[in-house]
C-alpha cells in the first residue's frame, strides 16, 4: 500500500495561504512532477506538495480496467490524498485554497479524487487523464464543485487515454457544477505542451493569484 511519502517545495504549510498538490504519472516520481512547477511561476504564498506512489504507480492496471482490478491500490491512493487534504485543512488552509495537478495516471487520480469529493476547491489541472473505471459509475461521485475551475488537456489520439473518456469525464464534472475547460490537441502525443501550461495558468492558477 502507499506510504505517506511526501515531497515539499515552496512555502511551509504553516505559513502558506494556498497549496498545490501535484501527482506524478506511472513510472515517474514526486520529484519529476515537482519539476513542472517552475513553469507556472506560482506566487510566494503557495506550498507545493507531491506524494510519492509506492513502486512509482498509483494503481497497477489501466485506468480503464474494472475498478476491482486496481484494488486495493486505488483505494489506498484515494485514502492517501484524503489524508493529505485533511492535514492541509488542519493547518488552517480552506479547501477553496487547495489546487490539484496531475499528469497521465496522476491526472486520472486527480480527477477521480476531486469528483468523489466535489466541493469548492481552488481548482484542478489534468494533463491527459479521465475518470477511472471500465465505464463511468456516476453513483461514486457526489457533492457540488460550486464553479471550481478544472482544466483538462489531451491528445487525439492518445495511446492510453481515449478522447471519449475525456469528454465523458468533462460531462460528469460539469453536472457536478465544475467550470471545465477541455482542449483536445490533434496528434500531441502523450506529453505536456506549452499551450496546455498556458491554459492551465489562465483557467485555474491565475484565479489563485486573486483569491
Coordinates of C-alpha atoms in Angstrom, one line a residue:
X1 CA 0.0 0.0 0.0
X2 CA 1.0 3.6 -0.4
X3 CA 3.1 5.1 2.3
X4 CA 2.8 8.7 3.4
X5 CA 5.9 9.8 1.5
X6 CA 5.5 13.5 0.6
X7 CA 8.0 15.9 -1.0
X8 CA 7.5 19.6 -0.3
X9 CA 8.5 22.8 -2.1
X10 CA 7.6 26.4 -1.8
X11 CA 6.3 27.9 1.4
X12 CA 5.9 25.9 4.5
X13 CA 2.4 24.7 5.1
X14 CA 2.2 26.5 8.4
X15 CA 3.0 29.8 6.6
X16 CA 1.2 29.2 3.2
X17 CA -2.1 30.7 2.1
X18 CA -2.6 28.2 -0.8
X19 CA -1.4 24.7 -1.7
X20 CA -0.8 22.9 -4.9
X21 CA -0.9 19.1 -4.8
X22 CA 1.0 17.5 -7.7
X23 CA 0.5 13.9 -8.8
X24 CA 3.1 12.1 -10.9
X25 CA 2.4 9.6 -13.7
X26 CA 3.1 5.9 -13.8
X27 CA 6.8 5.1 -13.5
X28 CA 7.7 8.6 -12.5
X29 CA 8.4 10.3 -9.2
X30 CA 7.3 13.1 -7.0
X31 CA 10.5 15.0 -7.9
X32 CA 9.6 14.6 -11.6
X33 CA 6.2 16.2 -11.3
X34 CA 7.6 18.9 -8.9
X35 CA 10.0 20.0 -11.7
X36 CA 6.9 21.1 -13.7
X37 CA 6.0 23.7 -11.0
X38 CA 8.7 26.0 -12.2
X39 CA 6.8 26.6 -15.5
X40 CA 3.8 28.0 -13.6
X41 CA 5.6 30.8 -11.7
X42 CA 3.4 30.5 -8.7
X43 CA 3.3 33.3 -6.2
X44 CA 5.2 33.1 -3.0
X45 CA 2.1 32.2 -1.0
X46 CA 2.0 28.6 -2.4
X47 CA 3.1 25.5 -0.6
X48 CA 3.7 22.7 -3.2
X49 CA 3.2 19.1 -2.2
X50 CA 3.9 15.9 -4.2
X51 CA 3.1 12.5 -2.8
X52 CA 5.3 9.6 -4.0
X53 CA 3.4 6.4 -5.1
X54 CA 4.8 3.1 -3.8
X55 CA 6.7 1.5 -6.7
X56 CA 6.1 4.6 -8.8
X57 CA 2.5 3.7 -9.7
X58 CA -0.8 4.7 -8.1
X59 CA -2.6 1.5 -9.3
X60 CA -1.4 -1.5 -11.3
X61 CA -3.6 -1.7 -14.4
X62 CA -5.0 0.7 -16.9
X63 CA -7.4 3.3 -15.6
X64 CA -9.9 1.8 -18.0
X65 CA -9.9 -1.6 -16.2
X66 CA -12.7 -2.6 -13.9
X67 CA -12.2 -0.8 -10.6
X68 CA -11.9 -4.0 -8.7
X69 CA -8.8 -4.9 -10.7
X70 CA -7.0 -1.9 -9.4
X71 CA -7.8 -2.5 -5.8
X72 CA -6.7 -2.2 -3.1
X73 CA -4.2 0.2 -4.6
X74 CA -6.7 2.7 -6.0
X75 CA -8.5 3.0 -2.6
X76 CA -5.1 3.4 -0.9
X77 CA -4.3 6.3 -3.3
X78 CA -7.6 8.0 -2.6
X79 CA -7.1 7.5 1.2
X80 CA -3.6 9.0 0.9
X81 CA -5.0 12.1 -0.8
X82 CA -7.7 12.3 1.8
X83 CA -5.0 12.3 4.5
X84 CA -3.0 15.0 2.7
X85 CA -6.0 17.2 2.3
X86 CA -7.1 16.7 5.9
X87 CA -3.6 17.7 7.1
X88 CA -3.7 20.8 5.0
X89 CA -7.1 21.8 6.4
X90 CA -5.8 21.2 9.9
X91 CA -3.1 23.8 9.2
X92 CA -5.9 26.3 8.6
X93 CA -6.0 26.3 4.8
X94 CA -9.5 26.2 3.4
X95 CA -10.4 23.7 0.6
X96 CA -11.0 26.6 -1.8
X97 CA -7.3 27.4 -1.5
X98 CA -6.2 23.8 -2.4
X99 CA -5.3 23.1 -6.0
X100 CA -4.5 19.8 -7.8
X101 CA -2.4 19.0 -10.8
X102 CA -1.6 15.6 -12.3
X103 CA -0.2 14.1 -15.5
X104 CA -1.4 10.8 -17.1
X105 CA -2.0 8.3 -14.3
X106 CA -1.7 11.3 -11.9
X107 CA -4.3 13.2 -13.9
X108 CA -6.7 10.3 -13.7
X109 CA -6.2 10.1 -9.9
X110 CA -6.6 13.9 -9.7
X111 CA -10.0 13.9 -11.5
X112 CA -11.2 10.8 -9.6
X113 CA -10.3 12.3 -6.2
X114 CA -11.9 15.7 -6.8
X115 CA -15.0 14.1 -8.3
X116 CA -15.5 11.8 -5.4
X117 CA -15.2 14.8 -3.1
X118 CA -16.8 17.6 -5.1
X119 CA -16.7 20.9 -3.3
X120 CA -15.3 24.4 -3.9
X121 CA -11.7 23.5 -4.4
X122 CA -9.2 26.1 -5.7
X123 CA -9.0 24.2 -9.0
X124 CA -7.7 21.1 -10.7
X125 CA -5.5 20.6 -13.7
X126 CA -5.4 17.2 -15.6
X127 CA -2.8 16.8 -18.3
X128 CA -4.1 13.7 -20.2
X129 CA -6.5 11.9 -18.0
X130 CA -10.1 10.9 -17.3
X131 CA -12.2 9.4 -14.5
X132 CA -11.3 5.9 -13.6
X133 CA -13.1 2.7 -14.5
X134 CA -14.1 0.4 -17.3
X135 CA -17.1 2.7 -17.6
X136 CA -18.2 5.7 -15.6
X137 CA -20.0 5.0 -12.3
X138 CA -21.9 8.2 -11.5
X139 CA -23.0 6.9 -8.1
X140 CA -19.4 7.2 -6.9
X141 CA -19.4 10.9 -7.4
X142 CA -21.2 13.4 -5.2
X143 CA -21.1 17.0 -4.0
X144 CA -21.1 20.3 -5.7
X145 CA -18.0 21.9 -7.2
X146 CA -19.7 25.3 -6.9
X147 CA -17.9 26.6 -10.0
X148 CA -14.4 25.1 -9.3
X149 CA -12.2 25.7 -12.4
X150 CA -10.9 22.5 -14.0
X151 CA -8.6 22.3 -17.0
X152 CA -8.3 19.0 -19.0
X153 CA -5.9 18.8 -21.9
X154 CA -5.4 15.7 -24.0
X155 CA -4.2 14.4 -27.4
X156 CA -6.3 12.9 -30.2
X157 CA -5.3 10.2 -30.4
X158 CA -3.6 9.2 -27.1
X159 CA -2.5 5.6 -26.7
X160 CA -3.5 5.4 -23.0
X161 CA -6.5 7.8 -22.7
X162 CA -9.4 7.7 -25.3
X163 CA -10.8 11.1 -26.2
X164 CA -14.3 9.8 -25.5
X165 CA -13.4 9.1 -21.8
X166 CA -12.1 12.6 -21.5
X167 CA -15.3 14.0 -23.0
X168 CA -17.5 11.8 -20.8
X169 CA -15.5 12.9 -17.7
X170 CA -15.9 16.6 -18.6
X171 CA -19.7 16.0 -18.9
X172 CA -19.9 14.4 -15.5
X173 CA -17.7 17.0 -13.8
X174 CA -19.9 19.7 -15.4
X175 CA -23.0 18.1 -14.0
X176 CA -21.4 18.4 -10.6
X177 CA -21.1 22.2 -11.3
X178 CA -17.4 22.3 -12.2
X179 CA -16.3 25.0 -14.6
X180 CA -14.4 22.8 -17.0
X181 CA -12.1 23.8 -19.9
X182 CA -11.4 20.8 -22.1
X183 CA -9.0 21.1 -25.0
X184 CA -8.2 18.2 -27.4
X185 CA -4.9 18.6 -29.3
X186 CA -4.5 16.8 -32.6
X187 CA -1.6 14.4 -32.6
X188 CA 0.0 16.0 -29.5
X189 CA 1.3 12.7 -28.1
X190 CA 1.4 11.6 -24.5
X191 CA 3.2 14.7 -23.2
X192 CA 2.6 18.2 -21.9
X193 CA 3.0 21.2 -24.3
X194 CA 3.4 24.9 -23.5
X195 CA -0.1 25.8 -24.7
X196 CA -1.6 23.4 -22.1
X197 CA 0.5 25.0 -19.4
X198 CA -0.6 28.5 -20.5
X199 CA -4.2 27.4 -20.5
X200 CA -3.8 25.8 -17.1
X201 CA -2.4 29.0 -15.7
X202 CA -5.1 31.1 -17.3
X203 CA -8.1 28.9 -16.4
X204 CA -7.0 27.7 -13.0
X205 CA -3.9 29.1 -11.4
X206 CA -4.3 32.7 -12.4
X207 CA -7.5 32.7 -10.4
X208 CA -5.4 31.8 -7.4
X209 CA -3.5 35.0 -7.6
X210 CA -6.6 37.0 -6.7
X211 CA -8.2 34.7 -4.1

